[in-house]
XYZ file of C-alpha atoms in Angstrom:
41
model
C 0.043 0.080 -0.380
C 1.481 3.170 -0.862
C 2.508 5.215 1.658
C 0.383 9.481 0.962
C -2.709 6.331 0.559
C -2.278 5.280 3.608
C -1.784 8.835 5.480
C -5.284 9.500 3.843
C -6.958 6.417 5.435
C -5.964 6.827 8.569
C -7.075 10.134 8.300
C -10.303 9.383 6.929
C -10.333 6.532 9.258
C -9.814 9.270 11.793
C -12.258 11.582 10.673
C -15.247 8.952 10.629
C -15.224 7.641 13.998
C -14.841 11.178 15.447
C -18.290 11.684 13.542
C -19.608 8.890 15.217
C -18.397 9.736 18.579
C -19.991 13.565 18.060
C -22.862 11.789 16.869
C -23.739 9.905 19.649
C -22.221 12.261 22.530
C -25.748 14.936 20.650
C -27.585 11.838 21.474
C -26.416 11.628 25.119
C -26.423 15.003 26.417
C -28.926 16.213 23.895
C -32.013 13.355 23.057
C -34.778 16.340 22.915
C -32.794 18.148 20.034
C -31.020 15.455 18.130
C -33.576 15.834 15.656
C -33.883 19.384 15.081
C -29.520 19.124 14.433
C -30.212 16.581 11.643
C -32.986 18.622 10.583
C -30.489 22.083 10.072
C -27.468 19.895 8.503
């Protein structure tokens, strides 16, 4: 695997993982506002 591709893949995986954590925390701390946040985006 190419080194640049590997770095890109790691960055993409990190962003994806962090997004999942942020979504989980948002739903956990603000269950009432989760629907409004989804509708905004």
